JSON list of C-alpha atoms in Angstrom, two decimals:
[
{"chain": "H", "resi": 1, "resn": "SER", "atom": "CA", "xyz": [-4.57, -4.35, 0.26]},
{"chain": "H", "resi": 2, "resn": "SER", "atom": "CA", "xyz": [-3.32, -7.92, 0.46]},
{"chain": "H", "resi": 3, "resn": "GLY", "atom": "CA", "xyz": [-6.35, -9.06, -1.23]},
{"chain": "H", "resi": 4, "resn": "ILE", "atom": "CA", "xyz": [-5.87, -6.70, -4.06]},
{"chain": "H", "resi": 5, "resn": "ASN", "atom": "CA", "xyz": [-2.16, -7.82, -4.43]},
{"chain": "H", "resi": 6, "resn": "ALA", "atom": "CA", "xyz": [-3.34, -11.45, -4.59]},
{"chain": "H", "resi": 7, "resn": "GLU", "atom": "CA", "xyz": [-6.16, -10.76, -7.12]},
{"chain": "H", "resi": 8, "resn": "TYR", "atom": "CA", "xyz": [-4.00, -8.24, -9.36]},
{"chain": "H", "resi": 9, "resn": "GLY", "atom": "CA", "xyz": [-0.69, -9.89, -8.70]},
{"chain": "H", "resi": 10, "resn": "GLY", "atom": "CA", "xyz": [-1.53, -13.10, -10.31]},
{"chain": "H", "resi": 11, "resn": "GLY", "atom": "CA", "xyz": [-4.56, -14.46, -8.55]},
{"chain": "H", "resi": 12, "resn": "SER", "atom": "CA", "xyz": [-4.79, -17.68, -6.75]},
{"chain": "H", "resi": 13, "resn": "CYS", "atom": "CA", "xyz": [-2.68, -19.41, -9.59]},
{"chain": "H", "resi": 14, "resn": "ARG", "atom": "CA", "xyz": [0.37, -17.50, -8.25]},
{"chain": "H", "resi": 15, "resn": "VAL", "atom": "CA", "xyz": [-0.03, -18.00, -4.68]},
{"chain": "H", "resi": 16, "resn": "ASN", "atom": "CA", "xyz": [-1.06, -21.60, -4.64]},
{"chain": "H", "resi": 17, "resn": "PRO", "atom": "CA", "xyz": [1.88, -23.54, -3.02]},
{"chain": "H", "resi": 18, "resn": "HIS", "atom": "CA", "xyz": [0.87, -26.63, -4.83]},
{"chain": "H", "resi": 19, "resn": "ASN", "atom": "CA", "xyz": [1.51, -25.60, -8.44]},
{"chain": "H", "resi": 20, "resn": "HIS", "atom": "CA", "xyz": [4.31, -25.07, -10.87]},
{"chain": "H", "resi": 21, "resn": "ASN", "atom": "CA", "xyz": [4.29, -21.35, -10.83]},
{"chain": "H", "resi": 22, "resn": "LYS", "atom": "CA", "xyz": [6.70, -19.17, -9.02]},
{"chain": "H", "resi": 23, "resn": "PRO", "atom": "CA", "xyz": [5.18, -17.05, -6.25]},
{"chain": "H", "resi": 24, "resn": "PRO", "atom": "CA", "xyz": [4.70, -13.58, -6.95]},
{"chain": "H", "resi": 25, "resn": "VAL", "atom": "CA", "xyz": [7.51, -10.99, -5.69]},
{"chain": "H", "resi": 26, "resn": "ALA", "atom": "CA", "xyz": [6.22, -8.23, -3.63]},
{"chain": "H", "resi": 27, "resn": "VAL", "atom": "CA", "xyz": [8.17, -5.37, -2.47]},
{"chain": "H", "resi": 28, "resn": "VAL", "atom": "CA", "xyz": [6.69, -3.52, 0.50]},
{"chain": "H", "resi": 29, "resn": "LEU", "atom": "CA", "xyz": [7.77, 0.18, 0.99]},
{"chain": "H", "resi": 30, "resn": "ILE", "atom": "CA", "xyz": [7.24, 1.41, 4.72]},
{"chain": "H", "resi": 31, "resn": "SER", "atom": "CA", "xyz": [7.29, 4.92, 6.07]},
{"chain": "H", "resi": 32, "resn": "SER", "atom": "CA", "xyz": [6.59, 6.07, 9.50]},
{"chain": "H", "resi": 33, "resn": "GLY", "atom": "CA", "xyz": [3.18, 7.65, 8.58]},
{"chain": "H", "resi": 34, "resn": "ASP", "atom": "CA", "xyz": [-0.38, 5.97, 8.76]},
{"chain": "H", "resi": 35, "resn": "ALA", "atom": "CA", "xyz": [0.17, 4.54, 5.25]},
{"chain": "H", "resi": 36, "resn": "GLY", "atom": "CA", "xyz": [3.51, 2.74, 6.39]},
{"chain": "H", "resi": 37, "resn": "LYS", "atom": "CA", "xyz": [1.51, 1.14, 9.21]},
{"chain": "H", "resi": 38, "resn": "VAL", "atom": "CA", "xyz": [-1.02, -0.23, 6.90]},
{"chain": "H", "resi": 39, "resn": "ALA", "atom": "CA", "xyz": [1.72, -1.30, 4.62]},
{"chain": "H", "resi": 40, "resn": "LEU", "atom": "CA", "xyz": [3.35, -3.09, 7.42]},
{"chain": "H", "resi": 41, "resn": "THR", "atom": "CA", "xyz": [0.06, -4.94, 8.21]},
{"chain": "H", "resi": 42, "resn": "THR", "atom": "CA", "xyz": [-0.21, -5.91, 4.52]},
{"chain": "H", "resi": 43, "resn": "ALA", "atom": "CA", "xyz": [3.28, -7.37, 4.59]},
{"chain": "H", "resi": 44, "resn": "MET", "atom": "CA", "xyz": [2.11, -9.50, 7.57]},
{"chain": "H", "resi": 45, "resn": "HIS", "atom": "CA", "xyz": [-0.61, -10.74, 5.83]},
{"chain": "H", "resi": 46, "resn": "LEU", "atom": "CA", "xyz": [1.23, -11.43, 2.56]},
{"chain": "H", "resi": 47, "resn": "SER", "atom": "CA", "xyz": [3.90, -13.34, 4.62]},
{"chain": "H", "resi": 48, "resn": "GLN", "atom": "CA", "xyz": [1.45, -16.06, 5.33]},
{"chain": "H", "resi": 49, "resn": "HIS", "atom": "CA", "xyz": [0.21, -16.60, 1.77]},
{"chain": "H", "resi": 50, "resn": "CYS", "atom": "CA", "xyz": [3.10, -17.93, -0.27]},
{"chain": "H", "resi": 51, "resn": "VAL", "atom": "CA", "xyz": [4.44, -14.57, -1.51]},
{"chain": "H", "resi": 52, "resn": "SER", "atom": "CA", "xyz": [8.10, -13.85, -2.11]},
{"chain": "H", "resi": 53, "resn": "LEU", "atom": "CA", "xyz": [8.18, -10.77, 0.10]},
{"chain": "H", "resi": 54, "resn": "GLN", "atom": "CA", "xyz": [10.62, -8.01, 0.39]},
{"chain": "H", "resi": 55, "resn": "VAL", "atom": "CA", "xyz": [10.16, -5.25, 3.25]},
{"chain": "H", "resi": 56, "resn": "LEU", "atom": "CA", "xyz": [11.89, -1.94, 3.12]},
{"chain": "H", "resi": 57, "resn": "ILE", "atom": "CA", "xyz": [11.64, 0.10, 6.17]},
{"chain": "H", "resi": 58, "resn": "LEU", "atom": "CA", "xyz": [12.54, 3.59, 5.34]},
{"chain": "H", "resi": 59, "resn": "GLU", "atom": "CA", "xyz": [11.25, 4.87, 8.64]},
{"chain": "H", "resi": 60, "resn": "ARG", "atom": "CA", "xyz": [10.14, 2.87, 11.59]},
{"chain": "H", "resi": 61, "resn": "PRO", "atom": "CA", "xyz": [6.41, 3.38, 12.36]},
{"chain": "H", "resi": 62, "resn": "LYS", "atom": "CA", "xyz": [5.91, 4.03, 16.09]},
{"chain": "H", "resi": 63, "resn": "GLY", "atom": "CA", "xyz": [4.19, 1.18, 17.94]},
{"chain": "H", "resi": 64, "resn": "CYS", "atom": "CA", "xyz": [4.96, -1.50, 15.38]},
{"chain": "H", "resi": 65, "resn": "GLU", "atom": "CA", "xyz": [8.07, -3.20, 16.79]},
{"chain": "H", "resi": 66, "resn": "GLY", "atom": "CA", "xyz": [6.29, -6.53, 17.29]},
{"chain": "H", "resi": 67, "resn": "MET", "atom": "CA", "xyz": [5.32, -6.79, 13.71]},
{"chain": "H", "resi": 68, "resn": "ILE", "atom": "CA", "xyz": [8.78, -5.62, 12.59]},
{"chain": "H", "resi": 69, "resn": "ASN", "atom": "CA", "xyz": [10.25, -8.43, 14.68]},
{"chain": "H", "resi": 70, "resn": "VAL", "atom": "CA", "xyz": [7.98, -11.11, 13.13]},
{"chain": "H", "resi": 71, "resn": "LEU", "atom": "CA", "xyz": [8.87, -9.82, 9.66]},
{"chain": "H", "resi": 72, "resn": "SER", "atom": "CA", "xyz": [12.51, -9.77, 10.30]},
{"chain": "H", "resi": 73, "resn": "GLN", "atom": "CA", "xyz": [13.43, -12.42, 7.73]},
{"chain": "H", "resi": 74, "resn": "TYR", "atom": "CA", "xyz": [11.73, -10.50, 5.06]},
{"chain": "H", "resi": 75, "resn": "ILE", "atom": "CA", "xyz": [13.40, -7.09, 5.68]},
{"chain": "H", "resi": 76, "resn": "VAL", "atom": "CA", "xyz": [15.99, -5.68, 3.24]},
{"chain": "H", "resi": 77, "resn": "GLN", "atom": "CA", "xyz": [18.35, -2.92, 4.13]},
{"chain": "H", "resi": 78, "resn": "SER", "atom": "CA", "xyz": [18.16, -0.98, 0.99]},
{"chain": "H", "resi": 79, "resn": "ILE", "atom": "CA", "xyz": [16.43, -0.74, -2.30]},
{"chain": "H", "resi": 80, "resn": "ASP", "atom": "CA", "xyz": [19.51, -2.33, -3.98]},
{"chain": "H", "resi": 81, "resn": "SER", "atom": "CA", "xyz": [18.92, -5.50, -2.02]},
{"chain": "H", "resi": 82, "resn": "VAL", "atom": "CA", "xyz": [15.64, -5.84, -3.93]},
{"chain": "H", "resi": 83, "resn": "PRO", "atom": "CA", "xyz": [15.37, -8.59, -6.66]},
{"chain": "H", "resi": 84, "resn": "SER", "atom": "CA", "xyz": [15.57, -7.07, -10.18]},
{"chain": "H", "resi": 85, "resn": "VAL", "atom": "CA", "xyz": [12.20, -8.81, -11.21]},
{"chain": "H", "resi": 86, "resn": "VAL", "atom": "CA", "xyz": [9.23, -7.71, -8.99]},
{"chain": "H", "resi": 87, "resn": "ASP", "atom": "CA", "xyz": [5.56, -8.29, -9.51]},
{"chain": "H", "resi": 88, "resn": "ILE", "atom": "CA", "xyz": [4.10, -5.78, -7.37]},
{"chain": "H", "resi": 89, "resn": "ILE", "atom": "CA", "xyz": [5.21, -2.67, -5.24]},
{"chain": "H", "resi": 90, "resn": "ILE", "atom": "CA", "xyz": [2.98, -1.94, -2.24]},
{"chain": "H", "resi": 91, "resn": "ASP", "atom": "CA", "xyz": [3.57, 1.72, -1.37]},
{"chain": "H", "resi": 92, "resn": "GLY", "atom": "CA", "xyz": [3.19, 2.82, 2.15]},
{"chain": "H", "resi": 93, "resn": "ILE", "atom": "CA", "xyz": [4.97, 5.89, 1.81]},
{"chain": "H", "resi": 94, "resn": "GLN", "atom": "CA", "xyz": [2.57, 8.47, 0.06]},
{"chain": "H", "resi": 95, "resn": "ASP", "atom": "CA", "xyz": [0.78, 9.60, 3.37]},
{"chain": "H", "resi": 96, "resn": "ARG", "atom": "CA", "xyz": [0.57, 13.61, 3.80]},
{"chain": "H", "resi": 97, "resn": "ASN", "atom": "CA", "xyz": [2.97, 13.74, 6.50]},
{"chain": "H", "resi": 98, "resn": "THR", "atom": "CA", "xyz": [5.73, 11.85, 4.87]},
{"chain": "H", "resi": 99, "resn": "LEU", "atom": "CA", "xyz": [5.30, 13.90, 1.46]},
{"chain": "H", "resi": 100, "resn": "LEU", "atom": "CA", "xyz": [5.08, 17.21, 3.56]},
{"chain": "H", "resi": 101, "resn": "ARG", "atom": "CA", "xyz": [8.44, 16.53, 5.23]},
{"chain": "H", "resi": 102, "resn": "TRP", "atom": "CA", "xyz": [10.14, 15.14, 1.87]},
{"chain": "H", "resi": 103, "resn": "PRO", "atom": "CA", "xyz": [12.72, 12.92, 3.63]},
{"chain": "H", "resi": 104, "resn": "GLU", "atom": "CA", "xyz": [16.06, 12.53, 1.97]},
{"chain": "H", "resi": 105, "resn": "TRP", "atom": "CA", "xyz": [15.41, 8.95, 0.86]},
{"chain": "H", "resi": 106, "resn": "LEU", "atom": "CA", "xyz": [12.12, 9.83, -1.15]},
{"chain": "H", "resi": 107, "resn": "ASP", "atom": "CA", "xyz": [13.73, 10.89, -4.36]},
{"chain": "H", "resi": 108, "resn": "GLY", "atom": "CA", "xyz": [15.76, 7.69, -4.60]},
{"chain": "H", "resi": 109, "resn": "ILE", "atom": "CA", "xyz": [12.63, 5.65, -3.92]},
{"chain": "H", "resi": 110, "resn": "ILE", "atom": "CA", "xyz": [10.66, 7.68, -6.42]},
{"chain": "H", "resi": 111, "resn": "ASP", "atom": "CA", "xyz": [13.53, 7.00, -9.12]},
{"chain": "H", "resi": 112, "resn": "TRP", "atom": "CA", "xyz": [13.61, 3.38, -8.39]},
{"chain": "H", "resi": 113, "resn": "CYS", "atom": "CA", "xyz": [9.70, 2.95, -8.79]},
{"chain": "H", "resi": 114, "resn": "GLU", "atom": "CA", "xyz": [9.78, 4.96, -12.03]},
{"chain": "H", "resi": 115, "resn": "GLU", "atom": "CA", "xyz": [12.51, 2.68, -13.46]},
{"chain": "H", "resi": 116, "resn": "ASN", "atom": "CA", "xyz": [10.88, -0.60, -12.22]},
{"chain": "H", "resi": 117, "resn": "PRO", "atom": "CA", "xyz": [8.09, -2.03, -14.47]},
{"chain": "H", "resi": 118, "resn": "ALA", "atom": "CA", "xyz": [6.02, -3.70, -11.74]},
{"chain": "H", "resi": 119, "resn": "PRO", "atom": "CA", "xyz": [2.74, -2.12, -10.94]},
{"chain": "H", "resi": 120, "resn": "LEU", "atom": "CA", "xyz": [2.31, -0.01, -7.81]},
{"chain": "H", "resi": 121, "resn": "LEU", "atom": "CA", "xyz": [-0.55, -0.38, -5.28]},
{"chain": "H", "resi": 122, "resn": "SER", "atom": "CA", "xyz": [-0.61, 2.77, -3.03]},
{"chain": "H", "resi": 123, "resn": "ILE", "atom": "CA", "xyz": [-2.28, 2.81, 0.30]},
{"chain": "H", "resi": 124, "resn": "ASP", "atom": "CA", "xyz": [-4.22, 5.72, 0.94]},
{"chain": "H", "resi": 125, "resn": "PRO", "atom": "CA", "xyz": [-2.22, 8.45, -0.84]},
{"chain": "H", "resi": 126, "resn": "GLN", "atom": "CA", "xyz": [-2.57, 11.96, 0.35]},
{"chain": "H", "resi": 127, "resn": "HIS", "atom": "CA", "xyz": [-0.92, 14.44, -1.77]},
{"chain": "H", "resi": 128, "resn": "PRO", "atom": "CA", "xyz": [-0.30, 17.91, -0.42]},
{"chain": "H", "resi": 129, "resn": "HIS", "atom": "CA", "xyz": [-0.60, 20.76, -3.04]},
{"chain": "H", "resi": 130, "resn": "LYS", "atom": "CA", "xyz": [3.04, 21.58, -3.71]},
{"chain": "H", "resi": 131, "resn": "LEU", "atom": "CA", "xyz": [5.60, 18.98, -3.83]},
{"chain": "H", "resi": 132, "resn": "PRO", "atom": "CA", "xyz": [9.20, 19.18, -5.10]},
{"chain": "H", "resi": 133, "resn": "ARG", "atom": "CA", "xyz": [8.44, 16.36, -7.59]},
{"chain": "H", "resi": 134, "resn": "SER", "atom": "CA", "xyz": [5.55, 14.04, -8.38]},
{"chain": "H", "resi": 135, "resn": "PRO", "atom": "CA", "xyz": [5.30, 10.82, -6.36]},
{"chain": "H", "resi": 136, "resn": "PRO", "atom": "CA", "xyz": [5.37, 7.47, -8.04]},
{"chain": "H", "resi": 137, "resn": "LEU", "atom": "CA", "xyz": [2.26, 7.04, -10.03]},
{"chain": "H", "resi": 138, "resn": "PRO", "atom": "CA", "xyz": [0.19, 4.01, -8.63]},
{"chain": "H", "resi": 139, "resn": "LYS", "atom": "CA", "xyz": [-1.73, 1.60, -10.88]},
{"chain": "H", "resi": 140, "resn": "TRP", "atom": "CA", "xyz": [-4.17, 1.11, -7.96]},
{"chain": "H", "resi": 141, "resn": "SER", "atom": "CA", "xyz": [-4.80, 2.84, -4.86]},
{"chain": "H", "resi": 142, "resn": "CYS", "atom": "CA", "xyz": [-6.58, 1.85, -1.55]},
{"chain": "H", "resi": 143, "resn": "ALA", "atom": "CA", "xyz": [-8.87, 4.44, 0.21]},
{"chain": "H", "resi": 144, "resn": "LEU", "atom": "CA", "xyz": [-9.14, 3.51, 3.79]},
{"chain": "H", "resi": 145, "resn": "GLY", "atom": "CA", "xyz": [-12.65, 3.63, 5.08]},
{"chain": "H", "resi": 146, "resn": "ALA", "atom": "CA", "xyz": [-13.65, 6.84, 3.08]},
{"chain": "H", "resi": 147, "resn": "PRO", "atom": "CA", "xyz": [-12.02, 8.41, -0.14]},
{"chain": "H", "resi": 148, "resn": "LEU", "atom": "CA", "xyz": [-10.41, 11.66, 0.98]},
{"chain": "H", "resi": 149, "resn": "LEU", "atom": "CA", "xyz": [-7.79, 11.49, -1.62]},
{"chain": "H", "resi": 150, "resn": "THR", "atom": "CA", "xyz": [-6.43, 14.91, -2.77]},
{"chain": "H", "resi": 151, "resn": "GLN", "atom": "CA", "xyz": [-4.84, 16.02, -5.99]},
{"chain": "H", "resi": 152, "resn": "GLY", "atom": "CA", "xyz": [-2.47, 13.54, -7.90]},
{"chain": "H", "resi": 153, "resn": "SER", "atom": "CA", "xyz": [-3.10, 10.49, -9.93]},
{"chain": "H", "resi": 154, "resn": "VAL", "atom": "CA", "xyz": [-4.43, 7.47, -7.90]},
{"chain": "H", "resi": 155, "resn": "GLY", "atom": "CA", "xyz": [-4.88, 4.91, -10.67]},
{"chain": "H", "resi": 156, "resn": "ARG", "atom": "CA", "xyz": [-7.79, 2.34, -10.15]},
{"chain": "H", "resi": 157, "resn": "LEU", "atom": "CA", "xyz": [-9.28, 3.19, -6.71]},
{"chain": "H", "resi": 158, "resn": "PHE", "atom": "CA", "xyz": [-10.64, 0.73, -4.20]},
{"chain": "H", "resi": 159, "resn": "LEU", "atom": "CA", "xyz": [-12.47, 1.50, -1.11]},
{"chain": "H", "resi": 160, "resn": "VAL", "atom": "CA", "xyz": [-11.38, -0.84, 1.77]},
{"chain": "H", "resi": 161, "resn": "ASP", "atom": "CA", "xyz": [-13.44, -1.43, 4.88]},
{"chain": "H", "resi": 162, "resn": "ILE", "atom": "CA", "xyz": [-11.33, -0.71, 7.99]},
{"chain": "H", "resi": 163, "resn": "GLY", "atom": "CA", "xyz": [-14.11, -1.37, 10.44]},
{"chain": "H", "resi": 164, "resn": "LEU", "atom": "CA", "xyz": [-15.00, 2.29, 11.33]},
{"chain": "H", "resi": 165, "resn": "PHE", "atom": "CA", "xyz": [-18.05, 2.28, 13.54]},
{"chain": "H", "resi": 166, "resn": "PRO", "atom": "CA", "xyz": [-21.00, 4.61, 12.41]},
{"chain": "H", "resi": 167, "resn": "SER", "atom": "CA", "xyz": [-20.35, 6.39, 15.84]},
{"chain": "H", "resi": 168, "resn": "ALA", "atom": "CA", "xyz": [-17.02, 7.72, 14.36]},
{"chain": "H", "resi": 169, "resn": "PHE", "atom": "CA", "xyz": [-18.84, 9.63, 11.71]},
{"chain": "H", "resi": 170, "resn": "GLN", "atom": "CA", "xyz": [-21.61, 10.69, 13.94]},
{"chain": "H", "resi": 171, "resn": "GLU", "atom": "CA", "xyz": [-19.09, 12.29, 16.28]},
{"chain": "H", "resi": 172, "resn": "GLN", "atom": "CA", "xyz": [-17.86, 14.51, 13.41]},
{"chain": "H", "resi": 173, "resn": "ASP", "atom": "CA", "xyz": [-21.57, 15.32, 12.36]},
{"chain": "H", "resi": 174, "resn": "ILE", "atom": "CA", "xyz": [-21.19, 13.28, 9.05]},
{"chain": "H", "resi": 175, "resn": "SER", "atom": "CA", "xyz": [-24.30, 11.43, 7.86]},
{"chain": "H", "resi": 176, "resn": "TYR", "atom": "CA", "xyz": [-22.88, 7.91, 6.74]},
{"chain": "H", "resi": 177, "resn": "THR", "atom": "CA", "xyz": [-24.32, 4.75, 5.46]},
{"chain": "H", "resi": 178, "resn": "SER", "atom": "CA", "xyz": [-21.75, 2.04, 5.02]},
{"chain": "H", "resi": 179, "resn": "PRO", "atom": "CA", "xyz": [-21.40, 0.78, 1.37]},
{"chain": "H", "resi": 180, "resn": "PHE", "atom": "CA", "xyz": [-19.74, -2.52, 2.33]},
{"chain": "H", "resi": 181, "resn": "PHE", "atom": "CA", "xyz": [-22.42, -4.78, 3.55]},
{"chain": "H", "resi": 182, "resn": "ASP", "atom": "CA", "xyz": [-20.95, -8.26, 2.72]},
{"chain": "H", "resi": 183, "resn": "LYS", "atom": "CA", "xyz": [-17.90, -6.94, 1.13]},
{"chain": "H", "resi": 184, "resn": "PHE", "atom": "CA", "xyz": [-14.40, -5.67, 2.48]},
{"chain": "H", "resi": 185, "resn": "VAL", "atom": "CA", "xyz": [-13.15, -4.15, -0.86]},
{"chain": "H", "resi": 186, "resn": "ILE", "atom": "CA", "xyz": [-15.19, -2.16, -3.33]},
{"chain": "H", "resi": 187, "resn": "PRO", "atom": "CA", "xyz": [-13.69, -1.07, -6.69]},
{"chain": "H", "resi": 188, "resn": "LEU", "atom": "CA", "xyz": [-14.58, 2.62, -7.43]},
{"chain": "H", "resi": 189, "resn": "HIS", "atom": "CA", "xyz": [-13.43, 2.42, -11.02]},
{"chain": "H", "resi": 190, "resn": "ARG", "atom": "CA", "xyz": [-14.80, 1.02, -14.23]},
{"chain": "H", "resi": 191, "resn": "THR", "atom": "CA", "xyz": [-13.77, -2.46, -15.03]},
{"chain": "H", "resi": 192, "resn": "CYS", "atom": "CA", "xyz": [-14.57, -2.38, -18.79]}
]
């Protein structure tokens, strides 16, 4: 997802520290689910690539304290602390468990995302069938390993190689041939 952010958030012109362009501003939304953990890893990666980074941890993912400590200089305490101009929002809150629980903070985050004109990159969104309201609509989504996306709009879809071994599929009696070969991200949408 950091590669998609770099490519679609302005490309190498925006993340090159030796040019006159301002670095892109990325806001990363983190929940305690699997999507939150991937978003946290994405924030770690982006922190190394000249991105003006704001990380909002809405719920702390278990087992990620080390990454959270490393990212402490980028963590903001509320959505009100985020700059008014944002280039991209990285959404780590649309995993199935978070949406099923519908925590009290979710309505406020959805409102903020809908009011903000920045494009949204959603990490592996998993929408249950019935929700109190629609989650934020992404411009892009990353499906991790295999696209198991359920209902809901996912925007332009990318399949991301997360290094699943073929034996993981064999254990589930799934016939699988990796489509990745020399690629790490495969767009599953038309580009024209």
